[in-house]
Amino acid sequence: MKQIILSLFILFIGLNLSAQDFVMAPAPVVSVGDYDMSDNFYIIKTNSTLTNNTTADAELRWTVVRIDVPAEWRAQLCDENSCYAFDQKTNIDENVEVPLVLEAGTESIMDLGVRHNGTPGIGTYEIRVTTVADTTTLLASNTVEITANALQTSVDEFSKNAVKIFPNPTNDFFTLTENSYVSEIQIFN
């Protein structure tokens, strides 16, 4: 009986160690923000990395799976090789064959960008990583959850006269009337 328990313990530890050979971090990736829904070209970026903790180089295949995502959203994955086309679900298929070669002890970005296309909502994606040779054995995976709230930026929402900046033009400084609508100012020249 002791041998069975010891064998199961060693097997369990071995499985846990092998599961740590490839790690995606942070896990999970969570992004919550307010976005201008009139800007259909804005890309919500999430950042993560894939680390090869083994002693061997690996040729990897990733797949982006839409778990529960608004139909209008389009996703794009960027790895060390490239930022792929929107809705490109994998780096190895009939359209593209660019394996992610990850040397031992190195990492790659695994950034997921999403175009909301004017649709607020919550979307959940999963990034799955296998080797090119064995697509049935999952080496690592990560969940990416994006919450895109509609940012109210229309001038119609508050009076155009609510914000006053003077003097205009100015050289060194300007004054902004106190206003509860303004939380940040960016100045571009």
PDB file of C-alpha atoms in Angstrom:
ATOM      1  CA  MET A   1       0.000   0.000   0.000  1.00  0.00           C
ATOM      2  CA  LYS A   2       2.835   2.383   0.863  1.00  0.00           C
ATOM      3  CA  GLN A   3       4.416   1.712  -2.527  1.00  0.00           C
ATOM      4  CA  ILE A   4       1.174   2.569  -4.332  1.00  0.00           C
ATOM      5  CA  ILE A   5       0.799   5.837  -2.417  1.00  0.00           C
ATOM      6  CA  LEU A   6       4.461   6.710  -3.007  1.00  0.00           C
ATOM      7  CA  SER A   7       4.131   5.899  -6.715  1.00  0.00           C
ATOM      8  CA  LEU A   8       1.009   8.054  -7.038  1.00  0.00           C
ATOM      9  CA  PHE A   9       2.732  10.891  -5.192  1.00  0.00           C
ATOM     10  CA  ILE A  10       5.770  10.747  -7.489  1.00  0.00           C
ATOM     11  CA  LEU A  11       3.508  10.606 -10.547  1.00  0.00           C
ATOM     12  CA  PHE A  12       1.530  13.606  -9.287  1.00  0.00           C
ATOM     13  CA  ILE A  13       4.712  15.620  -8.637  1.00  0.00           C
ATOM     14  CA  GLY A  14       6.085  14.637 -12.043  1.00  0.00           C
ATOM     15  CA  LEU A  15       2.908  15.783 -13.786  1.00  0.00           C
ATOM     16  CA  ASN A  16       2.998  19.095 -11.933  1.00  0.00           C
ATOM     17  CA  LEU A  17       6.620  19.667 -12.871  1.00  0.00           C
ATOM     18  CA  SER A  18       6.018  18.864 -16.544  1.00  0.00           C
ATOM     19  CA  ALA A  19       3.056  21.238 -16.592  1.00  0.00           C
ATOM     20  CA  GLN A  20       5.458  24.013 -15.577  1.00  0.00           C
ATOM     21  CA  ASP A  21       7.724  23.447 -18.600  1.00  0.00           C
ATOM     22  CA  PHE A  22       5.833  26.136 -20.540  1.00  0.00           C
ATOM     23  CA  VAL A  23       4.204  28.956 -18.596  1.00  0.00           C
ATOM     24  CA  MET A  24       1.949  31.785 -19.731  1.00  0.00           C
ATOM     25  CA  ALA A  25       1.819  34.814 -17.450  1.00  0.00           C
ATOM     26  CA  PRO A  26       0.035  36.647 -16.115  1.00  0.00           C
ATOM     27  CA  ALA A  27      -2.712  34.091 -15.788  1.00  0.00           C
ATOM     28  CA  PRO A  28      -5.454  34.899 -16.344  1.00  0.00           C
ATOM     29  CA  VAL A  29      -5.189  38.153 -18.300  1.00  0.00           C
ATOM     30  CA  VAL A  30      -7.968  40.577 -17.342  1.00  0.00           C
ATOM     31  CA  SER A  31      -8.554  43.920 -19.032  1.00  0.00           C
ATOM     32  CA  VAL A  32     -11.349  46.313 -18.067  1.00  0.00           C
ATOM     33  CA  GLY A  33     -11.708  49.716 -19.669  1.00  0.00           C
ATOM     34  CA  ASP A  34     -13.890  52.444 -21.086  1.00  0.00           C
ATOM     35  CA  TYR A  35     -13.521  52.878 -24.847  1.00  0.00           C
ATOM     36  CA  ASP A  36     -14.816  55.240 -27.501  1.00  0.00           C
ATOM     37  CA  MET A  37     -17.209  52.975 -29.406  1.00  0.00           C
ATOM     38  CA  SER A  38     -17.210  55.351 -32.392  1.00  0.00           C
ATOM     39  CA  ASP A  39     -13.541  54.460 -33.068  1.00  0.00           C
ATOM     40  CA  ASN A  40     -13.861  51.111 -34.860  1.00  0.00           C
ATOM     41  CA  PHE A  41     -10.099  50.906 -35.449  1.00  0.00           C
ATOM     42  CA  TYR A  42      -9.049  51.141 -31.812  1.00  0.00           C
ATOM     43  CA  ILE A  43      -7.285  47.998 -30.598  1.00  0.00           C
ATOM     44  CA  ILE A  44      -7.648  46.920 -26.983  1.00  0.00           C
ATOM     45  CA  LYS A  45      -4.249  45.393 -26.161  1.00  0.00           C
ATOM     46  CA  THR A  46      -3.594  42.714 -23.567  1.00  0.00           C
ATOM     47  CA  ASN A  47      -0.084  41.576 -22.744  1.00  0.00           C
ATOM     48  CA  SER A  48       1.212  38.184 -21.689  1.00  0.00           C
ATOM     49  CA  THR A  49       4.303  36.065 -22.175  1.00  0.00           C
ATOM     50  CA  LEU A  50       5.020  32.422 -22.884  1.00  0.00           C
ATOM     51  CA  THR A  51       8.167  31.069 -21.211  1.00  0.00           C
ATOM     52  CA  ASN A  52      10.033  27.891 -22.195  1.00  0.00           C
ATOM     53  CA  ASN A  53      11.414  26.531 -18.919  1.00  0.00           C
ATOM     54  CA  THR A  54      12.783  23.382 -20.555  1.00  0.00           C
ATOM     55  CA  THR A  55      16.361  22.668 -21.622  1.00  0.00           C
ATOM     56  CA  ALA A  56      15.371  22.173 -25.282  1.00  0.00           C
ATOM     57  CA  ASP A  57      14.251  24.482 -28.072  1.00  0.00           C
ATOM     58  CA  ALA A  58      10.624  24.047 -29.137  1.00  0.00           C
ATOM     59  CA  GLU A  59       8.627  24.656 -32.323  1.00  0.00           C
ATOM     60  CA  LEU A  60       5.245  25.758 -31.069  1.00  0.00           C
ATOM     61  CA  ARG A  61       1.754  26.180 -32.452  1.00  0.00           C
ATOM     62  CA  TRP A  62      -0.711  28.530 -30.790  1.00  0.00           C
ATOM     63  CA  THR A  63      -4.467  28.690 -31.228  1.00  0.00           C
ATOM     64  CA  VAL A  64      -6.845  31.496 -30.224  1.00  0.00           C
ATOM     65  CA  VAL A  65     -10.243  30.147 -29.180  1.00  0.00           C
ATOM     66  CA  ARG A  66     -13.271  32.432 -28.862  1.00  0.00           C
ATOM     67  CA  ILE A  67     -15.011  31.210 -25.703  1.00  0.00           C
ATOM     68  CA  ASP A  68     -17.747  33.836 -25.259  1.00  0.00           C
ATOM     69  CA  VAL A  69     -17.191  36.936 -27.374  1.00  0.00           C
ATOM     70  CA  PRO A  70     -19.463  39.533 -29.004  1.00  0.00           C
ATOM     71  CA  ALA A  71     -19.829  38.572 -32.682  1.00  0.00           C
ATOM     72  CA  GLU A  72     -18.528  41.957 -33.873  1.00  0.00           C
ATOM     73  CA  TRP A  73     -15.196  41.707 -32.053  1.00  0.00           C
ATOM     74  CA  ARG A  74     -12.067  40.791 -34.029  1.00  0.00           C
ATOM     75  CA  ALA A  75      -8.962  39.394 -32.322  1.00  0.00           C
ATOM     76  CA  GLN A  76      -5.303  39.512 -33.352  1.00  0.00           C
ATOM     77  CA  LEU A  77      -2.425  37.675 -31.698  1.00  0.00           C
ATOM     78  CA  CYS A  78       1.140  38.985 -31.713  1.00  0.00           C
ATOM     79  CA  ASP A  79       4.072  36.705 -30.901  1.00  0.00           C
ATOM     80  CA  GLU A  80       7.840  37.090 -31.385  1.00  0.00           C
ATOM     81  CA  ASN A  81       7.432  36.449 -35.135  1.00  0.00           C
ATOM     82  CA  SER A  82       4.638  38.803 -36.087  1.00  0.00           C
ATOM     83  CA  CYS A  83       1.289  40.383 -35.402  1.00  0.00           C
ATOM     84  CA  TYR A  84      -1.015  38.149 -37.389  1.00  0.00           C
ATOM     85  CA  ALA A  85      -4.138  39.142 -39.316  1.00  0.00           C
ATOM     86  CA  PHE A  86      -7.325  39.777 -37.393  1.00  0.00           C
ATOM     87  CA  ASP A  87      -9.305  36.547 -36.930  1.00  0.00           C
ATOM     88  CA  GLN A  88      -6.198  34.416 -37.692  1.00  0.00           C
ATOM     89  CA  LYS A  89      -6.908  31.626 -35.224  1.00  0.00           C
ATOM     90  CA  THR A  90      -3.493  29.923 -35.338  1.00  0.00           C
ATOM     91  CA  ASN A  91       0.056  30.331 -36.599  1.00  0.00           C
ATOM     92  CA  ILE A  92      -0.056  26.950 -38.387  1.00  0.00           C
ATOM     93  CA  ASP A  93      -2.844  26.286 -40.900  1.00  0.00           C
ATOM     94  CA  GLU A  94      -3.532  26.333 -44.654  1.00  0.00           C
ATOM     95  CA  ASN A  95      -3.044  30.152 -44.800  1.00  0.00           C
ATOM     96  CA  VAL A  96       0.080  30.590 -42.698  1.00  0.00           C
ATOM     97  CA  GLU A  97       2.863  28.341 -41.426  1.00  0.00           C
ATOM     98  CA  VAL A  98       5.076  30.278 -39.047  1.00  0.00           C
ATOM     99  CA  PRO A  99       6.001  28.124 -36.049  1.00  0.00           C
ATOM    100  CA  LEU A 100       6.931  29.994 -32.898  1.00  0.00           C
ATOM    101  CA  VAL A 101      10.481  28.789 -32.222  1.00  0.00           C
ATOM    102  CA  LEU A 102      11.146  29.281 -28.540  1.00  0.00           C
ATOM    103  CA  GLU A 103      14.668  28.511 -27.401  1.00  0.00           C
ATOM    104  CA  ALA A 104      15.277  26.876 -24.035  1.00  0.00           C
ATOM    105  CA  GLY A 105      14.980  29.367 -21.173  1.00  0.00           C
ATOM    106  CA  THR A 106      13.517  32.169 -23.299  1.00  0.00           C
ATOM    107  CA  GLU A 107      10.132  33.789 -23.611  1.00  0.00           C
ATOM    108  CA  SER A 108       7.892  35.247 -26.293  1.00  0.00           C
ATOM    109  CA  ILE A 109       5.212  37.875 -26.142  1.00  0.00           C
ATOM    110  CA  MET A 110       1.700  36.506 -26.562  1.00  0.00           C
ATOM    111  CA  ASP A 111      -0.252  39.754 -26.856  1.00  0.00           C
ATOM    112  CA  LEU A 112      -3.900  39.621 -27.821  1.00  0.00           C
ATOM    113  CA  GLY A 113      -5.424  42.702 -29.410  1.00  0.00           C
ATOM    114  CA  VAL A 114      -9.154  43.129 -29.939  1.00  0.00           C
ATOM    115  CA  ARG A 115     -11.108  45.535 -32.141  1.00  0.00           C
ATOM    116  CA  HIS A 116     -14.498  46.124 -30.537  1.00  0.00           C
ATOM    117  CA  ASN A 117     -16.037  47.485 -33.779  1.00  0.00           C
ATOM    118  CA  GLY A 118     -18.417  49.716 -31.846  1.00  0.00           C
ATOM    119  CA  THR A 119     -19.776  46.941 -29.639  1.00  0.00           C
ATOM    120  CA  PRO A 120     -19.323  47.114 -25.870  1.00  0.00           C
ATOM    121  CA  GLY A 121     -19.334  43.882 -23.917  1.00  0.00           C
ATOM    122  CA  ILE A 122     -17.330  41.178 -22.218  1.00  0.00           C
ATOM    123  CA  GLY A 123     -15.256  38.741 -24.226  1.00  0.00           C
ATOM    124  CA  THR A 124     -13.390  35.637 -23.118  1.00  0.00           C
ATOM    125  CA  TYR A 125     -10.653  34.089 -25.248  1.00  0.00           C
ATOM    126  CA  GLU A 126      -8.287  31.202 -24.593  1.00  0.00           C
ATOM    127  CA  ILE A 127      -4.779  30.950 -26.021  1.00  0.00           C
ATOM    128  CA  ARG A 128      -3.648  27.320 -26.310  1.00  0.00           C
ATOM    129  CA  VAL A 129      -0.074  26.222 -27.037  1.00  0.00           C
ATOM    130  CA  THR A 130       1.087  22.852 -28.376  1.00  0.00           C
ATOM    131  CA  THR A 131       4.109  21.697 -30.324  1.00  0.00           C
ATOM    132  CA  VAL A 132       3.886  21.700 -34.116  1.00  0.00           C
ATOM    133  CA  ALA A 133       4.549  17.949 -34.121  1.00  0.00           C
ATOM    134  CA  ASP A 134       1.936  17.060 -31.477  1.00  0.00           C
ATOM    135  CA  THR A 135      -1.137  19.287 -31.550  1.00  0.00           C
ATOM    136  CA  THR A 136      -3.056  17.042 -29.139  1.00  0.00           C
ATOM    137  CA  THR A 137      -0.862  17.620 -26.075  1.00  0.00           C
ATOM    138  CA  LEU A 138      -1.520  20.997 -24.469  1.00  0.00           C
ATOM    139  CA  LEU A 139       1.700  22.566 -23.179  1.00  0.00           C
ATOM    140  CA  ALA A 140       0.215  25.811 -21.858  1.00  0.00           C
ATOM    141  CA  SER A 141      -2.972  27.817 -22.008  1.00  0.00           C
ATOM    142  CA  ASN A 142      -4.222  31.144 -20.770  1.00  0.00           C
ATOM    143  CA  THR A 143      -7.579  32.837 -20.484  1.00  0.00           C
ATOM    144  CA  VAL A 144      -7.951  36.444 -21.643  1.00  0.00           C
ATOM    145  CA  GLU A 145     -11.030  38.325 -20.440  1.00  0.00           C
ATOM    146  CA  ILE A 146     -11.747  41.765 -21.850  1.00  0.00           C
ATOM    147  CA  THR A 147     -14.479  44.098 -20.629  1.00  0.00           C
ATOM    148  CA  ALA A 148     -15.089  46.975 -23.030  1.00  0.00           C
ATOM    149  CA  ASN A 149     -17.435  49.582 -21.615  1.00  0.00           C
ATOM    150  CA  ALA A 150     -18.772  52.401 -23.773  1.00  0.00           C
ATOM    151  CA  LEU A 151     -17.029  55.666 -22.971  1.00  0.00           C
ATOM    152  CA  GLN A 152     -19.377  58.627 -23.191  1.00  0.00           C
ATOM    153  CA  THR A 153     -17.343  61.200 -25.126  1.00  0.00           C
ATOM    154  CA  SER A 154     -19.925  62.946 -27.233  1.00  0.00           C
ATOM    155  CA  VAL A 155     -20.053  66.753 -27.058  1.00  0.00           C
ATOM    156  CA  ASP A 156     -23.839  66.395 -26.800  1.00  0.00           C
ATOM    157  CA  GLU A 157     -23.463  64.922 -23.303  1.00  0.00           C
ATOM    158  CA  PHE A 158     -22.465  68.207 -21.752  1.00  0.00           C
ATOM    159  CA  SER A 159     -22.504  71.796 -22.772  1.00  0.00           C
ATOM    160  CA  LYS A 160     -19.746  72.926 -25.107  1.00  0.00           C
ATOM    161  CA  ASN A 161     -19.403  75.966 -22.855  1.00  0.00           C
ATOM    162  CA  ALA A 162     -18.706  73.832 -19.772  1.00  0.00           C
ATOM    163  CA  VAL A 163     -14.955  73.814 -20.436  1.00  0.00           C
ATOM    164  CA  LYS A 164     -13.100  77.109 -20.867  1.00  0.00           C
ATOM    165  CA  ILE A 165      -9.411  77.419 -21.608  1.00  0.00           C
ATOM    166  CA  PHE A 166      -7.790  80.858 -21.576  1.00  0.00           C
ATOM    167  CA  PRO A 167      -5.874  82.795 -22.722  1.00  0.00           C
ATOM    168  CA  ASN A 168      -6.079  81.464 -26.243  1.00  0.00           C
ATOM    169  CA  PRO A 169      -3.538  81.518 -27.853  1.00  0.00           C
ATOM    170  CA  THR A 170      -1.014  81.091 -25.052  1.00  0.00           C
ATOM    171  CA  ASN A 171       2.767  80.819 -24.764  1.00  0.00           C
ATOM    172  CA  ASP A 172       3.716  79.560 -21.311  1.00  0.00           C
ATOM    173  CA  PHE A 173       0.577  78.647 -19.381  1.00  0.00           C
ATOM    174  CA  PHE A 174      -3.182  78.490 -19.615  1.00  0.00           C
ATOM    175  CA  THR A 175      -6.085  78.350 -17.232  1.00  0.00           C
ATOM    176  CA  LEU A 176      -8.829  75.761 -17.278  1.00  0.00           C
ATOM    177  CA  THR A 177     -12.126  76.569 -15.615  1.00  0.00           C
ATOM    178  CA  GLU A 178     -13.057  74.146 -12.857  1.00  0.00           C
ATOM    179  CA  ASN A 179     -15.088  71.378 -14.382  1.00  0.00           C
ATOM    180  CA  SER A 180     -16.217  67.980 -13.136  1.00  0.00           C
ATOM    181  CA  TYR A 181     -16.130  66.518 -16.673  1.00  0.00           C
ATOM    182  CA  VAL A 182     -12.364  66.872 -17.099  1.00  0.00           C
ATOM    183  CA  SER A 183     -10.276  64.185 -15.457  1.00  0.00           C
ATOM    184  CA  GLU A 184      -7.188  64.321 -17.694  1.00  0.00           C
ATOM    185  CA  ILE A 185      -5.608  66.782 -20.115  1.00  0.00           C
ATOM    186  CA  GLN A 186      -3.189  65.856 -22.881  1.00  0.00           C
ATOM    187  CA  ILE A 187      -1.424  68.626 -24.780  1.00  0.00           C
ATOM    188  CA  PHE A 188      -0.004  68.053 -28.234  1.00  0.00           C
ATOM    189  CA  ASN A 189       2.000  70.501 -30.302  1.00  0.00           C
TER     190      ASN A 189
END
